[in-house]
mmCIF file of C-alpha atoms in Angstrom:
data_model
loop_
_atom_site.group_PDB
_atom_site.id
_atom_site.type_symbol
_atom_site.label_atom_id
_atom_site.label_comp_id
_atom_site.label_asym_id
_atom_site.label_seq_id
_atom_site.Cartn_x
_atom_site.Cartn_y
_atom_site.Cartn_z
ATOM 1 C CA UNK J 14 -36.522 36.312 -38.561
ATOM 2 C CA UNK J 15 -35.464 36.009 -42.152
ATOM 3 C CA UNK J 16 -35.945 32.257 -42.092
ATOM 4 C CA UNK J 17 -39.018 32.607 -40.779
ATOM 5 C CA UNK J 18 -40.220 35.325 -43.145
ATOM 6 C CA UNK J 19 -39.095 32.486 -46.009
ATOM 7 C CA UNK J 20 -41.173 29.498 -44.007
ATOM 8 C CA UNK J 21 -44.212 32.136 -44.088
ATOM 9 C CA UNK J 22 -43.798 32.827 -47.879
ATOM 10 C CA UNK J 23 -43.226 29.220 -48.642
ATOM 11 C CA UNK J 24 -46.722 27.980 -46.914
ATOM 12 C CA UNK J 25 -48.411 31.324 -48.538
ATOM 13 C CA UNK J 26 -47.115 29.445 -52.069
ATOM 14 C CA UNK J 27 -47.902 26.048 -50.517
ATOM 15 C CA UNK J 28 -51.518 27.364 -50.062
ATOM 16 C CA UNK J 29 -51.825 28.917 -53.507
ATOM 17 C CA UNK J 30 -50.230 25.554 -54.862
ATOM 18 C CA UNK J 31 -52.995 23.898 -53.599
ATOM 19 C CA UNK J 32 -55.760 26.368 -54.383
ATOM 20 C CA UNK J 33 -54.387 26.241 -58.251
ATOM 21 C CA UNK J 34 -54.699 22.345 -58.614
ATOM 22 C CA UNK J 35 -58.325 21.849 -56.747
ATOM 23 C CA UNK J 36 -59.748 24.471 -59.579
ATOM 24 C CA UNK J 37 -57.911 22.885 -62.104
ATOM 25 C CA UNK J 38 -59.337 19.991 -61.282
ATOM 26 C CA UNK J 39 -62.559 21.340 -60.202
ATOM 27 C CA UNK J 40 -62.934 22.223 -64.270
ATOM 28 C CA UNK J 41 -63.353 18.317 -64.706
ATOM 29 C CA UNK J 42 -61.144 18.692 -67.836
ATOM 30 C CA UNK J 43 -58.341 16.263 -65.658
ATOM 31 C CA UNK J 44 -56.227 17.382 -63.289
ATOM 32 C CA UNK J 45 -52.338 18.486 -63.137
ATOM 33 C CA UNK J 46 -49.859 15.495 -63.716
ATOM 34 C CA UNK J 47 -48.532 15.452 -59.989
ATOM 35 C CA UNK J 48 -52.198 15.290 -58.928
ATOM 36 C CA UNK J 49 -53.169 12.553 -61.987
ATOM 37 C CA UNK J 50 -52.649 9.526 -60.046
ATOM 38 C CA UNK J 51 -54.227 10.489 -56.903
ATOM 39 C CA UNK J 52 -57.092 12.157 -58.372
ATOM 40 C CA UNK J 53 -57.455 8.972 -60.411
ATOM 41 C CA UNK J 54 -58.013 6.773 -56.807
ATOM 42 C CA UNK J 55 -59.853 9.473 -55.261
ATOM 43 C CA UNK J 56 -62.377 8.682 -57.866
ATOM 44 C CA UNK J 57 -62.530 5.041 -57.173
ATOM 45 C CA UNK J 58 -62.012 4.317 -53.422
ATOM 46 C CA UNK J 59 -63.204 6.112 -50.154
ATOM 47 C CA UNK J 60 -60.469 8.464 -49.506
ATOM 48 C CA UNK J 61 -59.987 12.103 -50.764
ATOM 49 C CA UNK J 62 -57.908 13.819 -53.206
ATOM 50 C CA UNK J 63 -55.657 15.156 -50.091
ATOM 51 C CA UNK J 64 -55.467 12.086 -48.462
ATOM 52 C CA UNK J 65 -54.510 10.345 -51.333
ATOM 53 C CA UNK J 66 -52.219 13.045 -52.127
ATOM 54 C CA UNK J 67 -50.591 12.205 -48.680
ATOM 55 C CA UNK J 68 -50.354 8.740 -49.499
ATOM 56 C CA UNK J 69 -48.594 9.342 -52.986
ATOM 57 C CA UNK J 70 -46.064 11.745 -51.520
ATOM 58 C CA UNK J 71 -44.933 9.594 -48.396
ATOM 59 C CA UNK J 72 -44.470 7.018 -51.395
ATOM 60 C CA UNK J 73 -42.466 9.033 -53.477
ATOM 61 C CA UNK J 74 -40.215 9.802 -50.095
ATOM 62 C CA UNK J 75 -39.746 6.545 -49.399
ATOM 63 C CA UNK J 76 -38.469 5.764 -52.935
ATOM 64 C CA UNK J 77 -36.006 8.897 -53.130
ATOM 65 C CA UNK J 78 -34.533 6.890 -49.358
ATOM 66 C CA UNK J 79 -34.160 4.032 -51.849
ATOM 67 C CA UNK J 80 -32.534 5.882 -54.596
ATOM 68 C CA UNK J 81 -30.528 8.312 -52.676
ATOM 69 C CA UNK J 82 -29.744 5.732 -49.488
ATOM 70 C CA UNK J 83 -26.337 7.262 -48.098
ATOM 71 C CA UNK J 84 -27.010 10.624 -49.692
ATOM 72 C CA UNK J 85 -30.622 10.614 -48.307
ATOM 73 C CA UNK J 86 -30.383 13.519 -45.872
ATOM 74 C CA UNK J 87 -32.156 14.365 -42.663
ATOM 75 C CA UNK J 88 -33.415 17.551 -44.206
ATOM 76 C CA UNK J 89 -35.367 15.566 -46.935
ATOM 77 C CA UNK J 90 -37.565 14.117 -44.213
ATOM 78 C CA UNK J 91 -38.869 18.152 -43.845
ATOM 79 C CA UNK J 92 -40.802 16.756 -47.300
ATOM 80 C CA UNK J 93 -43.253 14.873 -44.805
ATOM 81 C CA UNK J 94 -44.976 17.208 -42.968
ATOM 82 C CA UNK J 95 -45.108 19.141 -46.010
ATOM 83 C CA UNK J 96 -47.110 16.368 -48.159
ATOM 84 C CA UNK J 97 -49.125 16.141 -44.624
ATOM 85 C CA UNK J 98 -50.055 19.706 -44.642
ATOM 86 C CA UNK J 99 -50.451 20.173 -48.672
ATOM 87 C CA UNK J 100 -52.527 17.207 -48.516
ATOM 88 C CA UNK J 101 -54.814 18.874 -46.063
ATOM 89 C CA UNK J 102 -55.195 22.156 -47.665
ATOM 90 C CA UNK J 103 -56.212 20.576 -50.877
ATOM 91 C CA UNK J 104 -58.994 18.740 -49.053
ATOM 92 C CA UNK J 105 -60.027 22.654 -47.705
ATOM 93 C CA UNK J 106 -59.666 24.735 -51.030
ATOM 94 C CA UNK J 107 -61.766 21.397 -52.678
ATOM 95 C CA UNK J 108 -64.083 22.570 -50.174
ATOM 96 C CA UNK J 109 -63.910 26.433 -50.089
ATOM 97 C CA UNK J 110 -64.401 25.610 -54.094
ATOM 98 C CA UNK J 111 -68.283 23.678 -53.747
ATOM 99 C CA UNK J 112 -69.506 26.791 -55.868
ATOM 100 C CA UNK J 113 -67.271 26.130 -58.835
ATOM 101 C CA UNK J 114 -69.276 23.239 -61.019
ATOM 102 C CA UNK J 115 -69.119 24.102 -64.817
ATOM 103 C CA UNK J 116 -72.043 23.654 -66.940
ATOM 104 C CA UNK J 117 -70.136 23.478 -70.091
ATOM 105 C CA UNK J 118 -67.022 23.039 -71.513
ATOM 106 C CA UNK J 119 -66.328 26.987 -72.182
ATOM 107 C CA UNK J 120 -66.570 27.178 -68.065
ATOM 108 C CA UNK J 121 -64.482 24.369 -67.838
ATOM 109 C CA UNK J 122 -61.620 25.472 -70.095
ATOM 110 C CA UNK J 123 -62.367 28.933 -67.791
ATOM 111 C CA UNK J 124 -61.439 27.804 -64.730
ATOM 112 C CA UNK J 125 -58.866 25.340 -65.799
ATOM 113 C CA UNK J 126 -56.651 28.173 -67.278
ATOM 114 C CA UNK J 127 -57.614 30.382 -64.026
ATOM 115 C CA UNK J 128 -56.405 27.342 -62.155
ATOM 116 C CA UNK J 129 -53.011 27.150 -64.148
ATOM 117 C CA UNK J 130 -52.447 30.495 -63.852
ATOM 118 C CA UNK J 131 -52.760 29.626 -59.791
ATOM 119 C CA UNK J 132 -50.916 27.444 -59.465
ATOM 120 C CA UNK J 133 -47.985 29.127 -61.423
ATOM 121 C CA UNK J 134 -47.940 31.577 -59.250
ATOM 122 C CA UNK J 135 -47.846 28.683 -56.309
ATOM 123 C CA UNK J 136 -45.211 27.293 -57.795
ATOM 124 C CA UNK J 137 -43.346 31.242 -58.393
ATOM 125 C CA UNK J 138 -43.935 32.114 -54.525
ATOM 126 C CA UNK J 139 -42.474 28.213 -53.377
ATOM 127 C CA UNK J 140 -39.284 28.989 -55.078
ATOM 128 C CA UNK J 141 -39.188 32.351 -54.242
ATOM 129 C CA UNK J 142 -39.123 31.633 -50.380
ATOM 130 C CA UNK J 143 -36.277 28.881 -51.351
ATOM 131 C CA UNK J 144 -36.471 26.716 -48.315
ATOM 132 C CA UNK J 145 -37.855 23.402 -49.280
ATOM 133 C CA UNK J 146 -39.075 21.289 -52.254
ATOM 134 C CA UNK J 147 -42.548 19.627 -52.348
ATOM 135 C CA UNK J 148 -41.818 15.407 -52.599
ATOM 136 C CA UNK J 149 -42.423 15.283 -56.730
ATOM 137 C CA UNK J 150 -39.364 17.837 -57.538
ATOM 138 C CA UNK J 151 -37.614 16.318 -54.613
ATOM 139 C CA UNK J 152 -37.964 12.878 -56.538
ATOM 140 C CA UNK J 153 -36.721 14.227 -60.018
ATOM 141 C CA UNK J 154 -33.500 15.658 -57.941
ATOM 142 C CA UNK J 155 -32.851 12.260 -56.554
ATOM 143 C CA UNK J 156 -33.226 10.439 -59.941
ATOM 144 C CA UNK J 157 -31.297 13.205 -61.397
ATOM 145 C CA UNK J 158 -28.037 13.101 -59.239
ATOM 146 C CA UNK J 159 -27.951 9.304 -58.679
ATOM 147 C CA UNK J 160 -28.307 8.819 -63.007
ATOM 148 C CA UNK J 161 -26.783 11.918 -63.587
ATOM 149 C CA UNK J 162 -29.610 13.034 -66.257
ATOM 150 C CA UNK J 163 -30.918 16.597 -67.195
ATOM 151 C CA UNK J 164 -33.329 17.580 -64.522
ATOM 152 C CA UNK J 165 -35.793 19.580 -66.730
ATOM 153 C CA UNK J 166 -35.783 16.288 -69.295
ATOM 154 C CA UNK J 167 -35.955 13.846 -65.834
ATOM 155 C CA UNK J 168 -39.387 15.879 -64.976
ATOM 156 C CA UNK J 169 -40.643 15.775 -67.741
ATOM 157 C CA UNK J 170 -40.308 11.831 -68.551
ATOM 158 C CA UNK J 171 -41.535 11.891 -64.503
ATOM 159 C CA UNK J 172 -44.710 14.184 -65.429
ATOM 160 C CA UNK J 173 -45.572 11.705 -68.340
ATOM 161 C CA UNK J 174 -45.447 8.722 -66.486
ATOM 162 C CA UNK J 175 -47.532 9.839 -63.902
ATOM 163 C CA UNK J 176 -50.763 10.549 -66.592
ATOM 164 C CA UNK J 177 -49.986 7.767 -68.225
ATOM 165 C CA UNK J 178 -50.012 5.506 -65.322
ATOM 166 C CA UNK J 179 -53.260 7.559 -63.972
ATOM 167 C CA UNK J 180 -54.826 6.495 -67.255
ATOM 168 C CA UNK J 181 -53.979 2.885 -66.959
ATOM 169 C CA UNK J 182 -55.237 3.369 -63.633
ATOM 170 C CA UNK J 183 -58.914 5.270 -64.465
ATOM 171 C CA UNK J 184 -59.090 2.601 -67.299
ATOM 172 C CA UNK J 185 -58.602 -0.549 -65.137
ATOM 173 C CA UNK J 186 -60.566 0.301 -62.236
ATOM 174 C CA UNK J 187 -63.649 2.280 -63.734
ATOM 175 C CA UNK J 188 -63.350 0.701 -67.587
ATOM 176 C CA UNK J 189 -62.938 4.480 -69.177
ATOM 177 C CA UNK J 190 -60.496 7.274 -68.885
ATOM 178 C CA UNK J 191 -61.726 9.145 -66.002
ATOM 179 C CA UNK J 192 -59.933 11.829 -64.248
ATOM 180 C CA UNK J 193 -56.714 12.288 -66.671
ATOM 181 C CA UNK J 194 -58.016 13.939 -69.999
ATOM 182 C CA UNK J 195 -56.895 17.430 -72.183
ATOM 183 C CA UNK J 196 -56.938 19.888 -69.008
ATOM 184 C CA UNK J 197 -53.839 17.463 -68.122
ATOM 185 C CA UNK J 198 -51.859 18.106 -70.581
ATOM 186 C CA UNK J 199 -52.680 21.849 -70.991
ATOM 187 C CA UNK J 200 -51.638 22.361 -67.145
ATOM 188 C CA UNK J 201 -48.428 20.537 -67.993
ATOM 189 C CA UNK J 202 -47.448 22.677 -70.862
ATOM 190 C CA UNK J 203 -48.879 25.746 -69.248
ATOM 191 C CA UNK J 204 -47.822 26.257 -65.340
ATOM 192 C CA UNK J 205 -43.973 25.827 -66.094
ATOM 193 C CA UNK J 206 -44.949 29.631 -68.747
ATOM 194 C CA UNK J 207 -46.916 30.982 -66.073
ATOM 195 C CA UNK J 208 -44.425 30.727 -63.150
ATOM 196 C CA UNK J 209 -41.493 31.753 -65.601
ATOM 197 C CA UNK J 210 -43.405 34.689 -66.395
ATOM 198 C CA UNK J 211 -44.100 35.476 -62.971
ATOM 199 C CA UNK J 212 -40.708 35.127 -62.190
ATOM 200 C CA UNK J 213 -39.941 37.565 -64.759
ATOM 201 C CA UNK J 214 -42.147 39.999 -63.860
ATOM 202 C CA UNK J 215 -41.533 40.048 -60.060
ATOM 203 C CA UNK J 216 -38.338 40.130 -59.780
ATOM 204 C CA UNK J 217 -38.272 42.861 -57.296
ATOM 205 C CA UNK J 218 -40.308 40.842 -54.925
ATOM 206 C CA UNK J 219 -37.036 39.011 -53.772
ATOM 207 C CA UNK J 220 -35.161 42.314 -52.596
ATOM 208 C CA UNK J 221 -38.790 43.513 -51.413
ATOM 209 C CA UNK J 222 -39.356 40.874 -49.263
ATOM 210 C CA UNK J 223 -35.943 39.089 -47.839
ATOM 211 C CA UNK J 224 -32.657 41.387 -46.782
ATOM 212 C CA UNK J 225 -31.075 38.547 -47.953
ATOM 213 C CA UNK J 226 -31.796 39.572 -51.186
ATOM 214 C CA UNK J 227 -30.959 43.623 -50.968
ATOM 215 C CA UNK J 228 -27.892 44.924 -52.573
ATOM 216 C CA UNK J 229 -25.018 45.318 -49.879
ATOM 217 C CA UNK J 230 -23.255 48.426 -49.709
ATOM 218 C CA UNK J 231 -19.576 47.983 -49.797
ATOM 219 C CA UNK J 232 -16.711 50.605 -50.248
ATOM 220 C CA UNK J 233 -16.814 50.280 -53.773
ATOM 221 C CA UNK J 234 -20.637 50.811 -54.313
ATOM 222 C CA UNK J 235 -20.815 54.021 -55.668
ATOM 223 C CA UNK J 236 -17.628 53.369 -57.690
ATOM 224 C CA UNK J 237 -18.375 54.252 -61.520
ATOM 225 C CA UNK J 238 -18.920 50.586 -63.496
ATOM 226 C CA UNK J 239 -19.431 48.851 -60.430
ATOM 227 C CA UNK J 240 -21.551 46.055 -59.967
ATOM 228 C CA UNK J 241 -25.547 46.279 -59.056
ATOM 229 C CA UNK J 242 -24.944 43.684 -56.670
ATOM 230 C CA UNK J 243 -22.243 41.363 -54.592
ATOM 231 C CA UNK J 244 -21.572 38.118 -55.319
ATOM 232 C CA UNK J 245 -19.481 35.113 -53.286
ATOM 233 C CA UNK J 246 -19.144 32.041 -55.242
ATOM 234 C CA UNK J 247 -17.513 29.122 -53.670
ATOM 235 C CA UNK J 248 -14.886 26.672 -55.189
ATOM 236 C CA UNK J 249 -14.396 23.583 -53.818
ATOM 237 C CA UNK J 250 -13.604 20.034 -53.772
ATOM 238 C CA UNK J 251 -15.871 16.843 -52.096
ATOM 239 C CA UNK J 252 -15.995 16.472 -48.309
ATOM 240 C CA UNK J 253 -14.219 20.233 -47.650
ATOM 241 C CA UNK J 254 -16.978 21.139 -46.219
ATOM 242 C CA UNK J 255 -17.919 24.241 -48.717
ATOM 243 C CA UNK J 256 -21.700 24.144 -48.669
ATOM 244 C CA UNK J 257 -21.543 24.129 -45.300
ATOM 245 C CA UNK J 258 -19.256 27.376 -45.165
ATOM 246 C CA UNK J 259 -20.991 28.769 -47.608
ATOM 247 C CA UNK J 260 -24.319 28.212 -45.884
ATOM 248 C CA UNK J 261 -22.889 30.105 -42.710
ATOM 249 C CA UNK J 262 -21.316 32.378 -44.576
ATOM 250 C CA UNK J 263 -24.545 33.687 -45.776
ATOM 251 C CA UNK J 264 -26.695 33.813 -42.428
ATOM 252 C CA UNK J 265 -23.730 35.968 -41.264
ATOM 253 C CA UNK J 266 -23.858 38.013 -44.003
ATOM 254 C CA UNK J 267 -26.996 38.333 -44.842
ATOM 255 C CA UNK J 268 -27.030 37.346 -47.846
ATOM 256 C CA UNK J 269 -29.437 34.697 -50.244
ATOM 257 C CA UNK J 270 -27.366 31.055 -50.350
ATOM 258 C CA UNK J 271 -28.031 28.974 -54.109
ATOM 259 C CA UNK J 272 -26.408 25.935 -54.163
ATOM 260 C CA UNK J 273 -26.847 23.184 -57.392
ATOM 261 C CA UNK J 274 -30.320 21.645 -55.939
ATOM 262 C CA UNK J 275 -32.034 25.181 -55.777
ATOM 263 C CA UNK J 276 -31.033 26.071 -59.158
ATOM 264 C CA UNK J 277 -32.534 22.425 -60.164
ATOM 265 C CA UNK J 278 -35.493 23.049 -58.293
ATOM 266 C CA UNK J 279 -35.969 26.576 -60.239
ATOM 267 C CA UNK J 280 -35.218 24.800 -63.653
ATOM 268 C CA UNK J 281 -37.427 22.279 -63.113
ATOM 269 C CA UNK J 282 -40.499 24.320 -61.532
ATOM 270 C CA UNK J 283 -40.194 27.327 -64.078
ATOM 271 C CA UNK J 284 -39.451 26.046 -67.420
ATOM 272 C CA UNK J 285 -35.903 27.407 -67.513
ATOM 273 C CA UNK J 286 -32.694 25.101 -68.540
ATOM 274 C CA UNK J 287 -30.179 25.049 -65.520
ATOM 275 C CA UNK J 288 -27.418 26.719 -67.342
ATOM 276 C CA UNK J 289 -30.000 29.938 -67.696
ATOM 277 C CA UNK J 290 -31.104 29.705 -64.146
ATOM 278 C CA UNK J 291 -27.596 29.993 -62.542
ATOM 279 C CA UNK J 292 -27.172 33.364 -64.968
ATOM 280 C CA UNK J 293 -29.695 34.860 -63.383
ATOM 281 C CA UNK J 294 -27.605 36.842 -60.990
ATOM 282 C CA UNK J 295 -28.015 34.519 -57.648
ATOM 283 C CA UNK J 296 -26.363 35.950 -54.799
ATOM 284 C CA UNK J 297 -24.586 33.397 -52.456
#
């Protein structure tokens, strides 16, 4: 039930994800980096922004099984009904959104920093369910661990290239920059504030939502000076099998499991460095 619960919240986010970039790019100021490149070839060629999205994410996939090769894990296939299904609900919310055309550049600027602030709070409620990463953070990770590099620097060297290969793109096939302009670098500076701000002010929606996430009562709980909450962290070395115990450990439990990727994943989705992100009090 509690994994389920987390599937639920994570398509609710995957929803709003979507919902966030089609009014950002609805605004015709450009469109989010992740979205640059497909938006870009939407513009040119036959298929939509979803489908292309589809495309571009299946690609990324099948470069992370290049990168990662041994290390590329079952699980990361989960990415490819996810790109199906985000792919698909852009196409709908570009739809549901026919009403939104902006006469002038005040209503565009409007509605592309009502569609940051979207898709901020997408990207909040994705990491709040913790479950799964859409295929662009899932291809920073790979890079990240095979080079060993920063993940929040790796993104955003990723994020660049992606606009400035979308430009390239707009200028070679329709001979001006089309489709990756200001509103593209605004939602890249912007959604990482939005979703760390949401993250700070709902907190509580973690212990609201998920058991996993309540405090357990233990002997010691009302024991003056003792901790708010309780917290098993896991020592070991390679191939003893810890995340796996650990990940057991916390179904039977009850409790919220964090390992290194999630803690990425946050770093990389919210603005925060992953040394701040694993002091935020994750229970395991």
């Amino acid at each position: 039930m509690e994994k389920l619960k987390r599937y639920l919240v994570f398509l609710i986010g995957l929803f709003i994800n979507s919902l966030g970039v089609s009014l950002i790019t609805k605004a015709d100021l450009g469109t989010s980096p992740i979205s640059s490149i497909p938006y870009v070839l939407s513009l040119n060629f036959p298929l939509t922004l979803g489908q292309f999205t589809i495309l571009f994410s299946l690609l990324l996939i099948v470069i992370q099984l290049f990168i990662l090769r041994r290390n590329f894990k079952l699980e990361h296939l989960l990415q490819i009904p996810i790109s199906v299904l985000f792919g698909y609900f852009i196409d709908l919310t570009m739809s549901m959104l026919f009403f939104v055309d902006p006469q002038n550049y005040i209503a565009s600027v409007l509605y592309l920093l009502i569609g940051c602030v979207v898709l901020g709070f997408g990207v909040y409620t994705e990491v709040l369910a913790n479950v799964a990463m859409l295929p662009g953070e899932s291809f920073v990770r790979a890079v990240s661990s095979t080079w060993k590099t920063e993940f929040g620097s790796t993104k955003v060297a990723f994020d660049v290239s992606l606009t400035v290969i979308a430009a390239v793109l707009s200028l070679i096939f329709a001979r001006r920059l089309d489709g990756v302009r200001e509103g593209t670098i605004i939602a890249a500076l912007l959604v990482g504030f939005v979703a760390r701000l949401f993250g700070r002010r709902l907190s509580f929606l973690n212990t609201l939502l998920f058991s996993a996430g309540r405090t357990v009562e233990t002997d010691t709980a009302e024991t003056p000076g003792s901790a708010d909450h309780s917290v098993i962290v896991i020592g070991r070395q390679y191939s003893s099998g810890g995340h796996e115990i650990g990940k057991l450990l916390a179904d039977r439990l009850g409790f919220s499991f964090y390992d290194n990727e999630i803690i990425q994943m946050t770093a990389g989705s919210t603005g925060y460095t992953p040394p701040s992100s694993s002091r935020k009090g994750k229970k395991t």
